[in-house]
Amino acid sequence: MKNNVKLLVLLFPWYATSQTVPEQLVFDYDRAGNQIYRGVVEDSSTSRSLLENINKGPLLKETAQKEKSKLKYYPNPVQEVLFILWDRTVKEVTAIFLYTSNYQVIRKNENLLAKEQTQFDVRALPKGTYFMVVQYADGTKENGTIIKQ
């Protein structure tokens, strides 16, 4: 038993140093703070960026498209009226839906093709978290979280 312990004590430092350890972990987050990429940088002189590596996969392409939509909504948290603005030259919005946490549509605004803004009156809604879904003319959708105070 003593020989096994001695052998273990002698071999452990060698085993521990023989393991390859990645130099740096890299994380990318979307505007809402959700992690969308996790990777390892082999060479510390290089760094990865979400927008530099658009061809990495569909999730990164989808996120880059969301960044290009230029959708803005304010104030968040909201008390009375939620204002939603977008740039028609980048993406054309067709409809906006407001959902509860149970996925029930509580507000909707359709036929927005010729517009660049809309608003939702949320005074009658109870305090809580709501989800906004924006539909674009090209068939893509963008999600947002709204907090009602």
PDB file of C-alpha atoms in Angstrom:
ATOM      1  CA  MET A   1       0.000   0.000   0.000  1.00  0.00           C
ATOM      2  CA  LYS A   2       2.864   2.372   0.851  1.00  0.00           C
ATOM      3  CA  ASN A   3       4.440   1.676  -2.541  1.00  0.00           C
ATOM      4  CA  ASN A   4       1.226   2.626  -4.323  1.00  0.00           C
ATOM      5  CA  VAL A   5       1.004   5.901  -2.415  1.00  0.00           C
ATOM      6  CA  LYS A   6       4.657   6.722  -3.175  1.00  0.00           C
ATOM      7  CA  LEU A   7       4.124   5.936  -6.842  1.00  0.00           C
ATOM      8  CA  LEU A   8       1.025   8.095  -6.905  1.00  0.00           C
ATOM      9  CA  VAL A   9       2.844  10.999  -5.225  1.00  0.00           C
ATOM     10  CA  LEU A  10       5.727  10.730  -7.707  1.00  0.00           C
ATOM     11  CA  LEU A  11       3.575  10.409 -10.839  1.00  0.00           C
ATOM     12  CA  PHE A  12       0.880  12.963 -10.027  1.00  0.00           C
ATOM     13  CA  PRO A  13       2.965  16.096 -10.805  1.00  0.00           C
ATOM     14  CA  TRP A  14       4.029  14.589 -14.130  1.00  0.00           C
ATOM     15  CA  TYR A  15       0.431  13.673 -15.013  1.00  0.00           C
ATOM     16  CA  ALA A  16      -0.890  17.095 -13.991  1.00  0.00           C
ATOM     17  CA  THR A  17       1.626  18.992 -16.148  1.00  0.00           C
ATOM     18  CA  SER A  18       1.144  16.729 -19.155  1.00  0.00           C
ATOM     19  CA  GLN A  19      -2.470  17.831 -19.563  1.00  0.00           C
ATOM     20  CA  THR A  20      -3.040  20.474 -22.234  1.00  0.00           C
ATOM     21  CA  VAL A  21      -4.930  23.457 -20.922  1.00  0.00           C
ATOM     22  CA  PRO A  22      -6.596  25.923 -23.289  1.00  0.00           C
ATOM     23  CA  GLU A  23      -5.027  29.347 -23.152  1.00  0.00           C
ATOM     24  CA  GLN A  24      -8.193  31.415 -23.173  1.00  0.00           C
ATOM     25  CA  LEU A  25     -11.948  30.867 -23.142  1.00  0.00           C
ATOM     26  CA  VAL A  26     -13.996  33.313 -25.221  1.00  0.00           C
ATOM     27  CA  PHE A  27     -17.668  34.151 -24.737  1.00  0.00           C
ATOM     28  CA  ASP A  28     -19.985  36.299 -26.873  1.00  0.00           C
ATOM     29  CA  TYR A  29     -23.323  37.686 -25.720  1.00  0.00           C
ATOM     30  CA  ASP A  30     -26.311  39.222 -27.500  1.00  0.00           C
ATOM     31  CA  ARG A  31     -27.809  42.589 -26.571  1.00  0.00           C
ATOM     32  CA  ALA A  32     -30.002  41.014 -23.898  1.00  0.00           C
ATOM     33  CA  GLY A  33     -27.017  39.408 -22.175  1.00  0.00           C
ATOM     34  CA  ASN A  34     -27.665  35.840 -23.316  1.00  0.00           C
ATOM     35  CA  GLN A  35     -24.599  33.745 -24.100  1.00  0.00           C
ATOM     36  CA  ILE A  36     -24.586  32.863 -27.796  1.00  0.00           C
ATOM     37  CA  TYR A  37     -21.017  31.636 -28.336  1.00  0.00           C
ATOM     38  CA  ARG A  38     -18.424  29.855 -26.233  1.00  0.00           C
ATOM     39  CA  GLY A  39     -15.059  28.856 -27.626  1.00  0.00           C
ATOM     40  CA  VAL A  40     -11.369  28.399 -26.983  1.00  0.00           C
ATOM     41  CA  VAL A  41      -8.615  30.585 -28.383  1.00  0.00           C
ATOM     42  CA  GLU A  42      -5.566  28.422 -29.048  1.00  0.00           C
ATOM     43  CA  ASP A  43      -3.243  31.363 -29.631  1.00  0.00           C
ATOM     44  CA  SER A  44      -3.569  34.231 -27.179  1.00  0.00           C
ATOM     45  CA  SER A  45      -2.639  36.753 -29.885  1.00  0.00           C
ATOM     46  CA  THR A  46      -5.889  36.040 -31.744  1.00  0.00           C
ATOM     47  CA  SER A  47      -9.340  36.824 -30.487  1.00  0.00           C
ATOM     48  CA  ARG A  48     -12.739  35.815 -31.715  1.00  0.00           C
ATOM     49  CA  SER A  49     -15.604  38.162 -32.221  1.00  0.00           C
ATOM     50  CA  LEU A  50     -19.200  37.407 -33.044  1.00  0.00           C
ATOM     51  CA  LEU A  51     -19.309  39.702 -36.053  1.00  0.00           C
ATOM     52  CA  GLU A  52     -15.880  38.656 -37.365  1.00  0.00           C
ATOM     53  CA  ASN A  53     -16.885  34.977 -37.505  1.00  0.00           C
ATOM     54  CA  ILE A  54     -20.285  35.182 -39.178  1.00  0.00           C
ATOM     55  CA  ASN A  55     -19.665  31.972 -41.163  1.00  0.00           C
ATOM     56  CA  LYS A  56     -19.287  29.857 -37.996  1.00  0.00           C
ATOM     57  CA  GLY A  57     -22.918  28.717 -37.892  1.00  0.00           C
ATOM     58  CA  PRO A  58     -26.594  29.581 -38.254  1.00  0.00           C
ATOM     59  CA  LEU A  59     -26.905  30.991 -34.732  1.00  0.00           C
ATOM     60  CA  LEU A  60     -24.218  33.568 -35.420  1.00  0.00           C
ATOM     61  CA  LYS A  61     -25.764  34.501 -38.771  1.00  0.00           C
ATOM     62  CA  GLU A  62     -29.177  34.923 -37.133  1.00  0.00           C
ATOM     63  CA  THR A  63     -27.717  37.117 -34.408  1.00  0.00           C
ATOM     64  CA  ALA A  64     -25.863  39.246 -36.945  1.00  0.00           C
ATOM     65  CA  GLN A  65     -29.137  39.746 -38.844  1.00  0.00           C
ATOM     66  CA  LYS A  66     -30.823  40.882 -35.636  1.00  0.00           C
ATOM     67  CA  GLU A  67     -28.085  43.437 -35.136  1.00  0.00           C
ATOM     68  CA  LYS A  68     -28.777  44.806 -38.622  1.00  0.00           C
ATOM     69  CA  SER A  69     -32.519  45.279 -38.038  1.00  0.00           C
ATOM     70  CA  LYS A  70     -32.038  48.482 -35.977  1.00  0.00           C
ATOM     71  CA  LEU A  71     -35.190  47.850 -33.955  1.00  0.00           C
ATOM     72  CA  LYS A  72     -35.526  50.146 -30.943  1.00  0.00           C
ATOM     73  CA  TYR A  73     -38.142  50.065 -28.207  1.00  0.00           C
ATOM     74  CA  TYR A  74     -38.363  52.283 -25.161  1.00  0.00           C
ATOM     75  CA  PRO A  75     -38.870  52.854 -22.278  1.00  0.00           C
ATOM     76  CA  ASN A  76     -38.080  49.478 -20.820  1.00  0.00           C
ATOM     77  CA  PRO A  77     -39.280  49.024 -18.065  1.00  0.00           C
ATOM     78  CA  VAL A  78     -42.482  50.709 -19.246  1.00  0.00           C
ATOM     79  CA  GLN A  79     -45.334  52.189 -17.223  1.00  0.00           C
ATOM     80  CA  GLU A  80     -47.755  53.703 -19.755  1.00  0.00           C
ATOM     81  CA  VAL A  81     -46.827  53.626 -23.453  1.00  0.00           C
ATOM     82  CA  LEU A  82     -44.215  51.484 -25.221  1.00  0.00           C
ATOM     83  CA  PHE A  83     -42.720  53.115 -28.318  1.00  0.00           C
ATOM     84  CA  ILE A  84     -41.250  50.923 -31.060  1.00  0.00           C
ATOM     85  CA  LEU A  85     -39.100  52.329 -33.881  1.00  0.00           C
ATOM     86  CA  TRP A  86     -37.307  50.684 -36.818  1.00  0.00           C
ATOM     87  CA  ASP A  87     -35.439  51.616 -39.981  1.00  0.00           C
ATOM     88  CA  ARG A  88     -37.468  50.661 -43.075  1.00  0.00           C
ATOM     89  CA  THR A  89     -34.401  50.924 -45.310  1.00  0.00           C
ATOM     90  CA  VAL A  90     -32.796  48.011 -43.444  1.00  0.00           C
ATOM     91  CA  LYS A  91     -35.781  45.715 -42.771  1.00  0.00           C
ATOM     92  CA  GLU A  92     -39.502  46.138 -43.364  1.00  0.00           C
ATOM     93  CA  VAL A  93     -41.706  45.305 -40.343  1.00  0.00           C
ATOM     94  CA  THR A  94     -45.063  43.677 -41.096  1.00  0.00           C
ATOM     95  CA  ALA A  95     -46.471  43.003 -37.604  1.00  0.00           C
ATOM     96  CA  ILE A  96     -45.669  43.230 -33.898  1.00  0.00           C
ATOM     97  CA  PHE A  97     -47.231  41.017 -31.228  1.00  0.00           C
ATOM     98  CA  LEU A  98     -47.102  41.331 -27.443  1.00  0.00           C
ATOM     99  CA  TYR A  99     -47.386  38.047 -25.501  1.00  0.00           C
ATOM    100  CA  THR A 100     -47.831  37.103 -21.859  1.00  0.00           C
ATOM    101  CA  SER A 101     -45.557  34.551 -20.203  1.00  0.00           C
ATOM    102  CA  ASN A 102     -48.269  31.968 -21.058  1.00  0.00           C
ATOM    103  CA  TYR A 103     -47.854  32.798 -24.777  1.00  0.00           C
ATOM    104  CA  GLN A 104     -51.241  34.479 -25.099  1.00  0.00           C
ATOM    105  CA  VAL A 105     -51.404  37.395 -27.528  1.00  0.00           C
ATOM    106  CA  ILE A 106     -52.541  40.452 -25.581  1.00  0.00           C
ATOM    107  CA  ARG A 107     -51.693  43.194 -28.100  1.00  0.00           C
ATOM    108  CA  LYS A 108     -51.008  43.130 -31.811  1.00  0.00           C
ATOM    109  CA  ASN A 109     -50.312  45.707 -34.456  1.00  0.00           C
ATOM    110  CA  GLU A 110     -50.418  44.509 -38.053  1.00  0.00           C
ATOM    111  CA  ASN A 111     -50.192  46.194 -41.473  1.00  0.00           C
ATOM    112  CA  LEU A 112     -47.027  48.094 -40.621  1.00  0.00           C
ATOM    113  CA  LEU A 113     -45.379  47.916 -44.070  1.00  0.00           C
ATOM    114  CA  ALA A 114     -45.502  51.663 -44.770  1.00  0.00           C
ATOM    115  CA  LYS A 115     -44.652  52.747 -41.229  1.00  0.00           C
ATOM    116  CA  GLU A 116     -41.463  53.285 -39.262  1.00  0.00           C
ATOM    117  CA  GLN A 117     -42.915  53.352 -35.760  1.00  0.00           C
ATOM    118  CA  THR A 118     -45.795  52.203 -33.603  1.00  0.00           C
ATOM    119  CA  GLN A 119     -46.780  52.202 -29.957  1.00  0.00           C
ATOM    120  CA  PHE A 120     -48.597  50.029 -27.449  1.00  0.00           C
ATOM    121  CA  ASP A 121     -50.635  51.418 -24.566  1.00  0.00           C
ATOM    122  CA  VAL A 122     -49.824  49.106 -21.651  1.00  0.00           C
ATOM    123  CA  ARG A 123     -51.418  51.040 -18.777  1.00  0.00           C
ATOM    124  CA  ALA A 124     -54.162  48.421 -18.310  1.00  0.00           C
ATOM    125  CA  LEU A 125     -51.701  45.515 -18.158  1.00  0.00           C
ATOM    126  CA  PRO A 126     -50.636  44.137 -14.773  1.00  0.00           C
ATOM    127  CA  LYS A 127     -47.014  44.406 -13.692  1.00  0.00           C
ATOM    128  CA  GLY A 128     -44.800  41.661 -15.052  1.00  0.00           C
ATOM    129  CA  THR A 129     -42.707  40.435 -17.949  1.00  0.00           C
ATOM    130  CA  TYR A 130     -44.042  40.345 -21.500  1.00  0.00           C
ATOM    131  CA  PHE A 131     -42.573  39.162 -24.771  1.00  0.00           C
ATOM    132  CA  MET A 132     -42.591  41.088 -28.031  1.00  0.00           C
ATOM    133  CA  VAL A 133     -42.309  39.355 -31.415  1.00  0.00           C
ATOM    134  CA  VAL A 134     -41.545  41.448 -34.492  1.00  0.00           C
ATOM    135  CA  GLN A 135     -42.262  39.912 -37.902  1.00  0.00           C
ATOM    136  CA  TYR A 136     -40.334  41.181 -40.915  1.00  0.00           C
ATOM    137  CA  ALA A 137     -41.335  41.151 -44.569  1.00  0.00           C
ATOM    138  CA  ASP A 138     -38.534  38.690 -45.399  1.00  0.00           C
ATOM    139  CA  GLY A 139     -40.099  36.123 -43.022  1.00  0.00           C
ATOM    140  CA  THR A 140     -37.656  36.500 -40.144  1.00  0.00           C
ATOM    141  CA  LYS A 141     -38.701  37.265 -36.575  1.00  0.00           C
ATOM    142  CA  GLU A 142     -37.075  39.121 -33.723  1.00  0.00           C
ATOM    143  CA  ASN A 143     -37.922  38.730 -30.042  1.00  0.00           C
ATOM    144  CA  GLY A 144     -37.739  41.239 -27.220  1.00  0.00           C
ATOM    145  CA  THR A 145     -38.567  41.247 -23.536  1.00  0.00           C
ATOM    146  CA  ILE A 146     -40.691  44.022 -22.072  1.00  0.00           C
ATOM    147  CA  ILE A 147     -41.010  44.708 -18.342  1.00  0.00           C
ATOM    148  CA  LYS A 148     -44.186  46.427 -17.159  1.00  0.00           C
ATOM    149  CA  GLN A 149     -43.887  48.343 -13.879  1.00  0.00           C
TER     150      GLN A 149
END
